[in-house]
Short mmCIF file of C-alpha atoms and ligand atoms in Angstrom, two decimals:
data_model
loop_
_atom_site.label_atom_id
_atom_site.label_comp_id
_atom_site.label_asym_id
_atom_site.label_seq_id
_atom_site.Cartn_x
_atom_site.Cartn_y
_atom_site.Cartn_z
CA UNK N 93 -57.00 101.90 -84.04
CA UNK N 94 -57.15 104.38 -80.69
CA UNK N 95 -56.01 107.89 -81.20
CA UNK N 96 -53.28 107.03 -79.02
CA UNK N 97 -52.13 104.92 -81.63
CA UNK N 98 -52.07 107.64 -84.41
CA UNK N 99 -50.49 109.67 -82.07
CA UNK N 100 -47.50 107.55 -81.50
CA UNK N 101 -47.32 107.18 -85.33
CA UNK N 102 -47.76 110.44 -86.25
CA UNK N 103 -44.32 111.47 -83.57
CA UNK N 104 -42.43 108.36 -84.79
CA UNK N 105 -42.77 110.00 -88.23
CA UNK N 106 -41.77 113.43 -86.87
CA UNK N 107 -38.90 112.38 -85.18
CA UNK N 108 -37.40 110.34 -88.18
CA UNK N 109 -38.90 112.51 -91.11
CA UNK N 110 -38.32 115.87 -89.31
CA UNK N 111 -35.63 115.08 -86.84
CA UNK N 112 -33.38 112.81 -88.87
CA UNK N 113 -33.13 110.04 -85.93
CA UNK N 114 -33.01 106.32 -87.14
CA UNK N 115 -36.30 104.68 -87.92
CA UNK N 116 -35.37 101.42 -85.90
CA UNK N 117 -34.47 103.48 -82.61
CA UNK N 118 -37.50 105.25 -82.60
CA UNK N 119 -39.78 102.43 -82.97
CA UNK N 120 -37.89 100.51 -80.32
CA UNK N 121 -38.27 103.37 -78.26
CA UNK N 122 -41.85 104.15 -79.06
CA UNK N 123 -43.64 100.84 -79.70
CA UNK N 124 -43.35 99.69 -76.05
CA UNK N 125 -46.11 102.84 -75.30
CA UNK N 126 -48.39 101.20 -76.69
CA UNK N 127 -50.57 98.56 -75.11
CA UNK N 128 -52.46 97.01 -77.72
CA UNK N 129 -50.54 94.40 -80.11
CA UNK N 130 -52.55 95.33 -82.84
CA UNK N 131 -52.30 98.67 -82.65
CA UNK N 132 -48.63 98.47 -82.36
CA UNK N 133 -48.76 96.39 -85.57
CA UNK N 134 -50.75 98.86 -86.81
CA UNK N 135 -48.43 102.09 -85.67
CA UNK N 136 -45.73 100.16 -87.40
CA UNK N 137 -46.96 99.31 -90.30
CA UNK N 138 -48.36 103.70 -90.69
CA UNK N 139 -44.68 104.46 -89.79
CA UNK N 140 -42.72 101.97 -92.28
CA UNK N 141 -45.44 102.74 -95.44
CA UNK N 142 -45.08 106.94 -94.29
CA UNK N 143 -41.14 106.84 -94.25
CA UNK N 144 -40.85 105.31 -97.73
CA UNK N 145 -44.36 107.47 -98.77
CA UNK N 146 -42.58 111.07 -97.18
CA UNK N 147 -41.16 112.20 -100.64
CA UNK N 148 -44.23 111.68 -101.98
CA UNK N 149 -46.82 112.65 -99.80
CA UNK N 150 -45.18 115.37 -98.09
CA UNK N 151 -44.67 117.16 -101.72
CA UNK N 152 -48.63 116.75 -102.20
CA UNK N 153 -48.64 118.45 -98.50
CA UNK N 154 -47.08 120.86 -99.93
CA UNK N 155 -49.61 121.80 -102.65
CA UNK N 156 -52.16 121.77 -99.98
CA UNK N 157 -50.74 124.30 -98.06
CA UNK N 158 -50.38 128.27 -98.66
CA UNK N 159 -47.18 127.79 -96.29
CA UNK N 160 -45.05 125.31 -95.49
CA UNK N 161 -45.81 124.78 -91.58
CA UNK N 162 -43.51 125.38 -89.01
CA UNK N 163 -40.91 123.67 -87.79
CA UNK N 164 -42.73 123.64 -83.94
CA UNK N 165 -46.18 122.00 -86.09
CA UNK N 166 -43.45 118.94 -87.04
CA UNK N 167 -46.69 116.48 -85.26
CA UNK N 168 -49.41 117.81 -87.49
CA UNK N 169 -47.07 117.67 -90.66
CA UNK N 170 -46.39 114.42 -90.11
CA UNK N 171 -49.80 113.45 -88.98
CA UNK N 172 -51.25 114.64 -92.85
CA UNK N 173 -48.27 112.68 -94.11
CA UNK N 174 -49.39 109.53 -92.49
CA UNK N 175 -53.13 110.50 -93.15
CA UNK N 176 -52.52 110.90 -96.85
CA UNK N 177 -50.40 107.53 -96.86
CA UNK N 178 -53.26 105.46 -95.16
CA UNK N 179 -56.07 107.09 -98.31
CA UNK N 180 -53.60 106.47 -101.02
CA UNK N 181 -51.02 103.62 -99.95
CA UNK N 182 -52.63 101.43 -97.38
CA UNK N 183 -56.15 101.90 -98.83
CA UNK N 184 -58.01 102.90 -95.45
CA UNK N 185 -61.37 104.09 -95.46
CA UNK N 186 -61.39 108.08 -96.31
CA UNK N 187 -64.49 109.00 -92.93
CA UNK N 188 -61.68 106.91 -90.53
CA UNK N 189 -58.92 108.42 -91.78
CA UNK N 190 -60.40 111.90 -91.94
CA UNK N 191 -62.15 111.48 -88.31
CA UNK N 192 -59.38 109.74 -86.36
CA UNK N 193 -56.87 112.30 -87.83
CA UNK N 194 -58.52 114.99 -86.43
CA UNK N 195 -59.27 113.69 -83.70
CA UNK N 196 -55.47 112.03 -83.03
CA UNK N 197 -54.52 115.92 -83.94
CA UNK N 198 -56.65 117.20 -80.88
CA UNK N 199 -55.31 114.29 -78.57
CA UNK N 200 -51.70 115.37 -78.70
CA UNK N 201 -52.53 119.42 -77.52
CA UNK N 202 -52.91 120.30 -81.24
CA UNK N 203 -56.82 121.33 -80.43
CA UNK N 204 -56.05 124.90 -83.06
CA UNK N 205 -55.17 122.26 -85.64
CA UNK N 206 -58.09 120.31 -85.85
CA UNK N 207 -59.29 122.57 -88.65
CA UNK N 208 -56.55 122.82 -90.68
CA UNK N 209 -56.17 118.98 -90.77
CA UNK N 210 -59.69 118.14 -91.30
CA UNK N 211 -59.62 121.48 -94.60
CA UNK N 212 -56.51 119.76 -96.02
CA UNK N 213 -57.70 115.98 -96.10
CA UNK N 214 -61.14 117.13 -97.60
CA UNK N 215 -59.67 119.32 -100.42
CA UNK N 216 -56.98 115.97 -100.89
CA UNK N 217 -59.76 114.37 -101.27
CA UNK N 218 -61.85 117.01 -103.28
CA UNK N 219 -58.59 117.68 -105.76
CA UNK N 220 -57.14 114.19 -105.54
CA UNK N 221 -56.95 113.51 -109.53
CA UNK N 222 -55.41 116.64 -110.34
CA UNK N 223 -52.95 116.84 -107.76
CA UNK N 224 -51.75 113.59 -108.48
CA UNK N 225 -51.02 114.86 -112.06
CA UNK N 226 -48.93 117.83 -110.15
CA UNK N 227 -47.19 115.61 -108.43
CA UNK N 228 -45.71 113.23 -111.27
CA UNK N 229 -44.00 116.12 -112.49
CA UNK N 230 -41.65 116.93 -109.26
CA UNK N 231 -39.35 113.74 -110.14
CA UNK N 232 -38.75 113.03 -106.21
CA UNK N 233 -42.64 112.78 -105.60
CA UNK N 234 -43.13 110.14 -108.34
CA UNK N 235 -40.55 107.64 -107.37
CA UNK N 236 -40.48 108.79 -104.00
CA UNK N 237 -36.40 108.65 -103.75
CA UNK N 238 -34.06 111.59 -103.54
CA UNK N 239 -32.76 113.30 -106.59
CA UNK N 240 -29.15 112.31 -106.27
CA UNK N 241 -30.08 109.08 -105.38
CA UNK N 242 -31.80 108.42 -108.73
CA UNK N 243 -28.95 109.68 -110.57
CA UNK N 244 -26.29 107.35 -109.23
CA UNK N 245 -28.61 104.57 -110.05
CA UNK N 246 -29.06 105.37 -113.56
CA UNK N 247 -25.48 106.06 -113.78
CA UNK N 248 -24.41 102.90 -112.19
CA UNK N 249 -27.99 100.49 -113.37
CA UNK N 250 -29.24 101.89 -116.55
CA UNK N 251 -30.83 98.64 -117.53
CA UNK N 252 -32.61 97.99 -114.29
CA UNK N 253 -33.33 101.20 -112.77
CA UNK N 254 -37.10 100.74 -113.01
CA UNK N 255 -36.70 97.05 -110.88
CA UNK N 256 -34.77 98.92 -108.45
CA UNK N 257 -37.21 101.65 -108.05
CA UNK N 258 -40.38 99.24 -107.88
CA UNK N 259 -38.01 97.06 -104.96
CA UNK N 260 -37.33 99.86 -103.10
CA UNK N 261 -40.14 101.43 -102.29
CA UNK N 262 -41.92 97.41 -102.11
CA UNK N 263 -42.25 96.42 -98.64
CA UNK N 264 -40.13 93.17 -97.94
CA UNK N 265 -41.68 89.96 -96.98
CA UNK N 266 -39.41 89.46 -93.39
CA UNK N 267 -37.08 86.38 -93.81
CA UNK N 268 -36.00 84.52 -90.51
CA UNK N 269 -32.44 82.47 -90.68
CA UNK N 270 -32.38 79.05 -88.70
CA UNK N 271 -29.91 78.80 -86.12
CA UNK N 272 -28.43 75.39 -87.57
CA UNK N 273 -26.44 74.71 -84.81
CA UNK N 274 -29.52 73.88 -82.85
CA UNK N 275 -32.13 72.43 -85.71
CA UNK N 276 -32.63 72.53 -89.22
CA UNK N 277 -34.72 74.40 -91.46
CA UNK N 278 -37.27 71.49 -91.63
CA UNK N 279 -37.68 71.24 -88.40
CA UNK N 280 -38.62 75.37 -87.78
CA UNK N 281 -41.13 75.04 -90.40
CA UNK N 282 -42.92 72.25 -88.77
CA UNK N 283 -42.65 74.03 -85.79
CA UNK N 284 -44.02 77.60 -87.62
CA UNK N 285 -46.69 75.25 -89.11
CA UNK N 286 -47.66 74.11 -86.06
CA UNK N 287 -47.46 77.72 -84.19
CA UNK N 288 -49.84 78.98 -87.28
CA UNK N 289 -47.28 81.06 -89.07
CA UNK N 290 -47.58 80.95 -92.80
CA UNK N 291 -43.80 80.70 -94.33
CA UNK N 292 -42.04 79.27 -97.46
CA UNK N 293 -38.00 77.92 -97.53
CA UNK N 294 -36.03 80.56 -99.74
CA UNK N 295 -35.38 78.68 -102.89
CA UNK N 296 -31.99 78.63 -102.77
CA UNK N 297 -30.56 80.07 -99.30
CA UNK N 298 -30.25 77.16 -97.19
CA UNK N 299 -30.50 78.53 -94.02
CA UNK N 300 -33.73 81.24 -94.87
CA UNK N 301 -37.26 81.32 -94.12
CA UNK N 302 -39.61 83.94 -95.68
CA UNK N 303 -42.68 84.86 -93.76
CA UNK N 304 -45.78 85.56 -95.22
CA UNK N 305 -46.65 88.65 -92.90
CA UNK N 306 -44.72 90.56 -90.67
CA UNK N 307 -44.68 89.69 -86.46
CA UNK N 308 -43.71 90.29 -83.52
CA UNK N 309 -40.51 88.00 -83.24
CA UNK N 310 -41.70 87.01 -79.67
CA UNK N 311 -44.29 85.07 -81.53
CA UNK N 312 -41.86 82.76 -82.95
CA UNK N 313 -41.53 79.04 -81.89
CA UNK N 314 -38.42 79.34 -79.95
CA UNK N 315 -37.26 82.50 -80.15
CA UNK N 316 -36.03 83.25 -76.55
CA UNK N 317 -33.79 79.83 -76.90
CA UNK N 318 -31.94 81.24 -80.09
CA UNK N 319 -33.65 78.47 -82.51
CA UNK N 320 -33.87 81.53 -85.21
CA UNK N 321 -32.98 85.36 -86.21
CA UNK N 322 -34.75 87.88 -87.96
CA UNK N 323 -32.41 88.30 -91.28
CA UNK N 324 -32.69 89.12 -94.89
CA UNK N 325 -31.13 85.86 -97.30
CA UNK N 326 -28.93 88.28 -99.35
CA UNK N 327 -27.17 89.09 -95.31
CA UNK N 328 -27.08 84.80 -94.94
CA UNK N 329 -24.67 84.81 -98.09
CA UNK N 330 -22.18 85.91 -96.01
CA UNK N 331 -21.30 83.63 -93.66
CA UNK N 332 -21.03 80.64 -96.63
CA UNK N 333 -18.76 83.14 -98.53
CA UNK N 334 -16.53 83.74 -95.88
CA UNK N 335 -16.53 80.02 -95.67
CA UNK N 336 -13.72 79.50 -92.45
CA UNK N 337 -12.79 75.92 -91.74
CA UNK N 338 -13.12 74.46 -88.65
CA UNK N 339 -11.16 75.96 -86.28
CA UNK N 340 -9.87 79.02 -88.14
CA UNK N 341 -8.99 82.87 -86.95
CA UNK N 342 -11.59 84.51 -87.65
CA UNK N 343 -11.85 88.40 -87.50
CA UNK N 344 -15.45 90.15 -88.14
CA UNK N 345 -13.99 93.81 -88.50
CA UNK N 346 -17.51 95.73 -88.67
CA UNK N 347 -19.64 93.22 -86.40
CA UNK N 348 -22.58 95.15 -85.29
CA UNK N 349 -25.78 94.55 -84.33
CA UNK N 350 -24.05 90.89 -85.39
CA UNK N 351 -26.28 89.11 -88.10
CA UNK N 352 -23.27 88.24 -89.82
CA UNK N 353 -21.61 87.34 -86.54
CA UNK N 354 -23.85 85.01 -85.32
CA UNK N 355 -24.29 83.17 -88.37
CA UNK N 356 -20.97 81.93 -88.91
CA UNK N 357 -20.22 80.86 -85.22
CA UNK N 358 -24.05 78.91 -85.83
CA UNK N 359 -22.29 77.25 -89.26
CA UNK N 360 -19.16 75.66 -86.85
CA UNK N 361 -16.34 76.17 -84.30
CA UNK N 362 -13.94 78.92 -85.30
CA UNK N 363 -11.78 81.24 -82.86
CA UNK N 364 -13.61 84.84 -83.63
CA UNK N 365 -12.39 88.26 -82.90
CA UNK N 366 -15.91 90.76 -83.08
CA UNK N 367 -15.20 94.31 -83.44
CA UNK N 368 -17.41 96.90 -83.76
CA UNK N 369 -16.44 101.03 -82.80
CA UNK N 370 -19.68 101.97 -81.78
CA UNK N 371 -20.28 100.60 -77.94
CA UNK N 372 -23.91 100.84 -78.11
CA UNK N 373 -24.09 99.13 -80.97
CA UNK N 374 -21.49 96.71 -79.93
CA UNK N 375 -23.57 95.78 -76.52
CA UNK N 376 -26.33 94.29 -79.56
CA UNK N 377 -24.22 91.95 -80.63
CA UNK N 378 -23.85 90.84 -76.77
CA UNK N 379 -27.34 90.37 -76.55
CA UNK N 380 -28.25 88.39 -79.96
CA UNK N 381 -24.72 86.53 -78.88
CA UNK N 382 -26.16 85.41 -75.47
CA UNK N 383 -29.85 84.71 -77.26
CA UNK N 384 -28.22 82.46 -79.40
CA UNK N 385 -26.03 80.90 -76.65
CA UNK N 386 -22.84 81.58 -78.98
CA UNK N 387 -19.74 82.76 -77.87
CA UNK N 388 -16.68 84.73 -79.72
CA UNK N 389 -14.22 87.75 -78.32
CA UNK N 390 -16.64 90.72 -78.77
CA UNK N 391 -14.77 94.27 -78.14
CA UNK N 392 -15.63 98.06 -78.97
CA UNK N 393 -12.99 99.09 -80.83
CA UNK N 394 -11.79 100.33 -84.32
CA UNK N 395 -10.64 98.33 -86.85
CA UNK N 396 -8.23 101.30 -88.19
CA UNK N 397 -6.49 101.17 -84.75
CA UNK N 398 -5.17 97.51 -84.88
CA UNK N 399 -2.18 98.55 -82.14
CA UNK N 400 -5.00 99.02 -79.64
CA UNK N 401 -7.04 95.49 -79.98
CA UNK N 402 -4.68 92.91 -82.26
CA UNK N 403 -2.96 90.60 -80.92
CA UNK N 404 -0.42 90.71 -83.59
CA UNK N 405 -1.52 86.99 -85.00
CA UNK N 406 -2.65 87.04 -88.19
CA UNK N 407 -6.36 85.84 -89.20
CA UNK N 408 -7.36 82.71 -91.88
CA UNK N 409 -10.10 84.65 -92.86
CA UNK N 410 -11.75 88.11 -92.45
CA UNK N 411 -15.00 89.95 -93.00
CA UNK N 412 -15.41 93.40 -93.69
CA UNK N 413 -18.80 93.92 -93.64
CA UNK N 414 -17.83 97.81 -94.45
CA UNK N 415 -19.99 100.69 -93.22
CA UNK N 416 -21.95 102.18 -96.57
CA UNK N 417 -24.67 104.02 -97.82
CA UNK N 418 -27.39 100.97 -97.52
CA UNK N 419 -28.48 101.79 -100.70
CA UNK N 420 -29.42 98.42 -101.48
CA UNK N 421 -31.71 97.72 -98.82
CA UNK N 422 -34.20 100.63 -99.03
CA UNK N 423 -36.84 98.12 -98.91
CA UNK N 424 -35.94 97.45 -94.94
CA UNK N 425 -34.51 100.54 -93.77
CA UNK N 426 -36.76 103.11 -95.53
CA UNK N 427 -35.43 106.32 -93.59
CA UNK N 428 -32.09 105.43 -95.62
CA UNK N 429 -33.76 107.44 -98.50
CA UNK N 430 -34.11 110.43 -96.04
CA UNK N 431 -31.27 110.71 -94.22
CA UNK N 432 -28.22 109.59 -96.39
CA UNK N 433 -26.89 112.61 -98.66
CA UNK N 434 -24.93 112.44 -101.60
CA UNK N 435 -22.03 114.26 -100.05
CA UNK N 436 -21.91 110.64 -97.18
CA UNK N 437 -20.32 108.73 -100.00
CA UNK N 438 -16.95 110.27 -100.61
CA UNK N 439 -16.16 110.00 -97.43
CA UNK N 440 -18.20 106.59 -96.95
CA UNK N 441 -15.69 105.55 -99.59
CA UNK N 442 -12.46 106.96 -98.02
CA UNK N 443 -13.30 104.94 -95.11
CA UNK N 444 -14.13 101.49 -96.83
CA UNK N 445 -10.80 101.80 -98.65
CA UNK N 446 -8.55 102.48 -95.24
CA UNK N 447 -10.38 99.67 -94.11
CA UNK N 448 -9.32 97.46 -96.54
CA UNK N 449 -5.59 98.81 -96.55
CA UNK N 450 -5.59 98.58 -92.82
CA UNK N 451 -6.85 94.67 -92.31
CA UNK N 452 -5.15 93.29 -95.33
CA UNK N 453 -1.63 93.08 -93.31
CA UNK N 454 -3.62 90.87 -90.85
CA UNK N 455 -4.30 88.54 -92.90
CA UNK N 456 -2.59 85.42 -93.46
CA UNK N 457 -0.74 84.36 -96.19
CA UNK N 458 -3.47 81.80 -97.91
CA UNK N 459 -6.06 83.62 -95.95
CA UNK N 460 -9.13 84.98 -97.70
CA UNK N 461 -10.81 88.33 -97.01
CA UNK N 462 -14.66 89.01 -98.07
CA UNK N 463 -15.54 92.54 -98.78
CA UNK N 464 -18.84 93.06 -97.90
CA UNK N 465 -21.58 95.91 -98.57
CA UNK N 466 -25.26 96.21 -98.91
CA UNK N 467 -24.76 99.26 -101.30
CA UNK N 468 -25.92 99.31 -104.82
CA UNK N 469 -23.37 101.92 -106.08
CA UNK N 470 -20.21 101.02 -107.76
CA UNK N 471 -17.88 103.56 -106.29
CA UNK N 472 -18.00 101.36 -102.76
CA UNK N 473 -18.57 98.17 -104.12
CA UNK N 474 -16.90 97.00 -108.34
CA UNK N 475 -14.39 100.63 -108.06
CA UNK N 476 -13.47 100.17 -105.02
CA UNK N 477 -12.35 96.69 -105.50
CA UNK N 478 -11.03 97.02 -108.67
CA UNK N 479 -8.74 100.17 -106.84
CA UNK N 480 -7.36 98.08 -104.17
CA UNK N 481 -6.91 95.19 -106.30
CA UNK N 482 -4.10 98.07 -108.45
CA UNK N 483 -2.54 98.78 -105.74
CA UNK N 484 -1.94 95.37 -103.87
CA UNK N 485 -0.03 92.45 -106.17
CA UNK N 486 -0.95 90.16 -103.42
CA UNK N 487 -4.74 90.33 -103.39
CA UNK N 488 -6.45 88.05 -106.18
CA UNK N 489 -9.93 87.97 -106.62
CA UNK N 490 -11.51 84.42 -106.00
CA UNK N 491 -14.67 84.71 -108.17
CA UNK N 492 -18.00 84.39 -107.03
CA UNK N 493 -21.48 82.37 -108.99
CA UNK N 494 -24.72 83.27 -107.34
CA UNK N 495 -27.89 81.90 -108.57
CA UNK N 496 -28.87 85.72 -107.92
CA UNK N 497 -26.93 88.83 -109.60
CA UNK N 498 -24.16 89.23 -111.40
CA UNK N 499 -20.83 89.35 -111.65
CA UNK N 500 -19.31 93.28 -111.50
CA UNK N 501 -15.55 93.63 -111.85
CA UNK N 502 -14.15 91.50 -109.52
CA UNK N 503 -16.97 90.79 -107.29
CA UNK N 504 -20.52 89.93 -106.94
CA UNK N 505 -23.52 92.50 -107.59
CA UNK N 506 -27.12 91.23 -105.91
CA UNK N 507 -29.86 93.97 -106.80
CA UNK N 508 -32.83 94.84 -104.26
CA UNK N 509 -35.96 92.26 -104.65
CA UNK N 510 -34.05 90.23 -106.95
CA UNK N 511 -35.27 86.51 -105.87
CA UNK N 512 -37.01 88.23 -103.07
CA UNK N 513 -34.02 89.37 -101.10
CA UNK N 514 -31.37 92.62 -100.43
CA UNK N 515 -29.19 94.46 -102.18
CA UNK N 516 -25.90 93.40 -101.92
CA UNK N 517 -22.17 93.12 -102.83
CA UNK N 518 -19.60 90.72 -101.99
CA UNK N 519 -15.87 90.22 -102.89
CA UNK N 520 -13.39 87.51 -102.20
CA UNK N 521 -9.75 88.18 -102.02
CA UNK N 522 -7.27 85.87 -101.52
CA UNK N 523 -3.65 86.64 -100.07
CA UNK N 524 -1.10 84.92 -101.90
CA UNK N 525 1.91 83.31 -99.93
CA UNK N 526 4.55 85.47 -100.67
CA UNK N 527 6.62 83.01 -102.24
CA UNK N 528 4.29 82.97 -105.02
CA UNK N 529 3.82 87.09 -105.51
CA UNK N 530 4.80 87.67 -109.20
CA UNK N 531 2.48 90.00 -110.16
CA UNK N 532 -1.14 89.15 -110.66
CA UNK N 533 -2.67 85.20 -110.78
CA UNK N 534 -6.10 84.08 -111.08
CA UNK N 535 -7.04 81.47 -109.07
CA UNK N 536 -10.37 79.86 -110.50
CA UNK N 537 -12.29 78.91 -107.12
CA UNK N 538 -16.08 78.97 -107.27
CA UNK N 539 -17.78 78.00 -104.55
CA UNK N 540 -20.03 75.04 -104.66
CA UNK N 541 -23.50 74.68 -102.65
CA UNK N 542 -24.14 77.60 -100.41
CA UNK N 543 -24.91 75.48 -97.33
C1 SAM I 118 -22.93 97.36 -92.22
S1 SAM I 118 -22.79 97.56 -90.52
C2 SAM I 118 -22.33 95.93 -90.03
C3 SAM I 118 -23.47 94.94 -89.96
C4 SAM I 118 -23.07 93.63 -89.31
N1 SAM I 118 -21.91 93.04 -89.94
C5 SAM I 118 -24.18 92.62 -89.28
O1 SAM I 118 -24.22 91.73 -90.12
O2 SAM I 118 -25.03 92.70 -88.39
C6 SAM I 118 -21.28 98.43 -90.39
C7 SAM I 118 -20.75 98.57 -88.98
O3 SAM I 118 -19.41 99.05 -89.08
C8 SAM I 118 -19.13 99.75 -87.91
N2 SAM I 118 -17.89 100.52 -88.16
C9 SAM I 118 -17.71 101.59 -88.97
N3 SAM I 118 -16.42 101.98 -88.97
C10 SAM I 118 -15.76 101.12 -88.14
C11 SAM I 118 -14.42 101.01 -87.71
N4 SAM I 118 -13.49 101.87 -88.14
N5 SAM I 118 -14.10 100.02 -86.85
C12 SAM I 118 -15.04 99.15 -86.42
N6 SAM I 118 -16.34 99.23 -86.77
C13 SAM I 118 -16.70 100.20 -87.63
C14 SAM I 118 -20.38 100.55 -87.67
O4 SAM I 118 -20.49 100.95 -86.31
C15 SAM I 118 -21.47 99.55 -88.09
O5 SAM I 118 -21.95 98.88 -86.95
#
């Protein structure tokens, strides 16, 4: 790989690890730099494994140095964070490492650093089994998640914490979903086959495609003509849970960057309303709409403000696909782990609940809300059901079977890496007419296939 390479690494993992910006945004704003498509493979793949390594290997930094460095060195910290990640996780030679570090270090006007970054990776090297030992003891080191983070999941997962852990700091084979309104899943493997790209059918997800290595998505048989999307299976459950007939009012509350969007419009005709209150984010689901030559009423605007974007008819079905703290999908979205903070979720779960209390008037009598998140803490997902489900005698859980999870209060729990796919939670609630509102029924409704 050229310096140049390390060098864009090395400030992708500055500006997420240091300056708390989004690990997608800065590789979409980075990756582009860089000429070669290996080494942008190869810049990725430092950046992903040195976001989930940070807690980890920036600890053992820490033992290597007499001070912490300062906050203007942010490049050189990060470039021994990604140095130690390639020796220990990615298994790259120790002389390349060592050499291209320094000299990466020297490349980006850090020429006084050279010395310091060559000292620390030889005494890493030198001291390796013993600080390892060191490091097992600080608890965020070893499993490389923050400390409050760990908590809730023993709290909440007792049982399965360890399977969590190991998921979440696993990289994730990616998964592609077929656009079915244009072939079928068949089909797109023959045509991966045939474009060399190794990939399985997800057992059980009808519509999902696991890779066997990560791409660029340019590379994929018909990706410019919409045939396919980059999603993970536990995000395709959606769209078959929501399950709208033909035809139906649909509202997608929370649409952005539209996965969730897209796929239902692919899975039939329905009249959608896409909201989303962040415009930038909002403009993405224009773009992956227009890729996939669907259409739907897209508009920036909050779903808490229904006076300023409802049209005062109610909706068959709805998704709230509610912000949360992506706790389940570590695995994808690494920098989750280093940028959420415990105090996010109170107020993470003040918002999911006005959510809920403002979009259940919309819906119709007989219509069917699902209450989506990809959050493995109870509080936003079992609680926070189980609370709105006290306080509304109209709502009534219609209960969910996977072949993956569990059932948790009313909903549906899906763990990270269990049958190879996200954390997630889902919820059905169904409106009763109001005729039939006498305090609490419950209707048995399971759905069938997941097609
Ligand atoms: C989990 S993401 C949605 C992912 C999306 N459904 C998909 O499948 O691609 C949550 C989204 O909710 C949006 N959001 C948060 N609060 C909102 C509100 N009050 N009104 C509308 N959108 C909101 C955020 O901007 C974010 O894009």
């Amino acid at each position: 790989m050229s310096a140049n390479a390390r060098v864009v690494a090395a400030r992708a993992l500055s500006d997420i690890a240091v300056h708390d910006q989004s690990l997608r945004q800065v590789l979409a704003a980075r990756l582009p730099g860089v000429e070669d498509s290996r080494d942008r493979a190869f810049v990725s793949a430092i950046v992903y494994a040195s976001t989930r390594g940070w807690l980890r290997w920036n600890a053992a930094l820490q033992l290597l140095l007499v001070k912490p460095l300062p906050r203007k060195l942010a490049f050189v910290q990060a470039l021994l964070v990604s140095a130690l990640t390639q020796l220990e996780d990615l298994n790259i030679a120790q002389h390349a490492v060592v050499a291209a570090s320094v000299d990466a270090c020297g490349a980006f006007g850090h020429g006084a650093q050279r010395g310091l970054v060559n000292a620390i990776l030889r005494r890493w090297l030198r001291e390796r089994n013993e600080l390892l030992k060191r490091l097992d003891e600080n608890v965020e080191a070893r499993f490389r998640l923050p400390e409050w983070l760990l908590q809730a999941m023993r709290r909440d997962w007792s049982g399965e914490v360890d399977a969590i852990i190991a998921a979440s700091n696993h990289e994730a084979s990616p998964m592609l979903r077929v656009n079915i309104a244009r072939t079928d899943r068949t089909q797109y493997l023959l045509a991966l086959d045939a474009a060399g790209i190794r990939a399985q059918p997800h057992r059980w997800i009808s519509s999902a495609i696991v890779l066997e290595h990560s791409l660029d998505v340019a590379q994929l048989p018909g990706w410019a003509d919409g045939l396919c999307s980059m999603q993970d299976g536990a995000a395709q459950l959606a769209a078959a849970l929501l399950d709208a007939p033909p035809n139906a009012r649909v509202l997608d509350a929370c649409a952005a960057p539209g996965g969730k969007t897209c796929h239902i419009l692919e899975r039939g005709p329905v009249a959608l309303t896409a909201l989303d209150r962040d415009p930038q984010r909002t403009e993405r689901v224009r773009e992956n709409l227009d890729r996939l030559r669907l259409t739907c009423e897209l508009r920036a605007a909050d779903a808490l403000q229904p006076d300023a974007w409802w049209d005062g008819r109610m909706y068959d079905r709805i998704l709230l696909d509610a912000p949360c703290s992506a706790s389940g999908i570590l695995r994808r979205q690494p920098d989750v782990r280093l940028h959420r903070r415990a105090s996010d979720i109170p107020e993470l779960v003040a918002q999911q609940k006005r959510l809920l209390r403002t979009l259940w008037p919309l819906l119709k009598p007989g219509g069917s809300l699902l209450y989506a998140t990809c959050s493995l803490l109870r509080e936003e997902n079992a609680q926070q059901i189980d609370g709105f489900l006290q306080e509304r005698t109209d709502a009534e859980p219609i209960p969910i079977k996977l072949p993956t999870g569990r059932e948790d209060g009313a909903g549906w729990q899906i763990l990270p890496g269990e049958d190879g796919i996200d954390g997630m939670f889902f919820a059905r609630l169904r409106k009763q007419a109001s005729d039939l509102v006498r305090g609490r029924r419950h209707i048995e409704h399971v759905p069938g296939t997941l097609n």
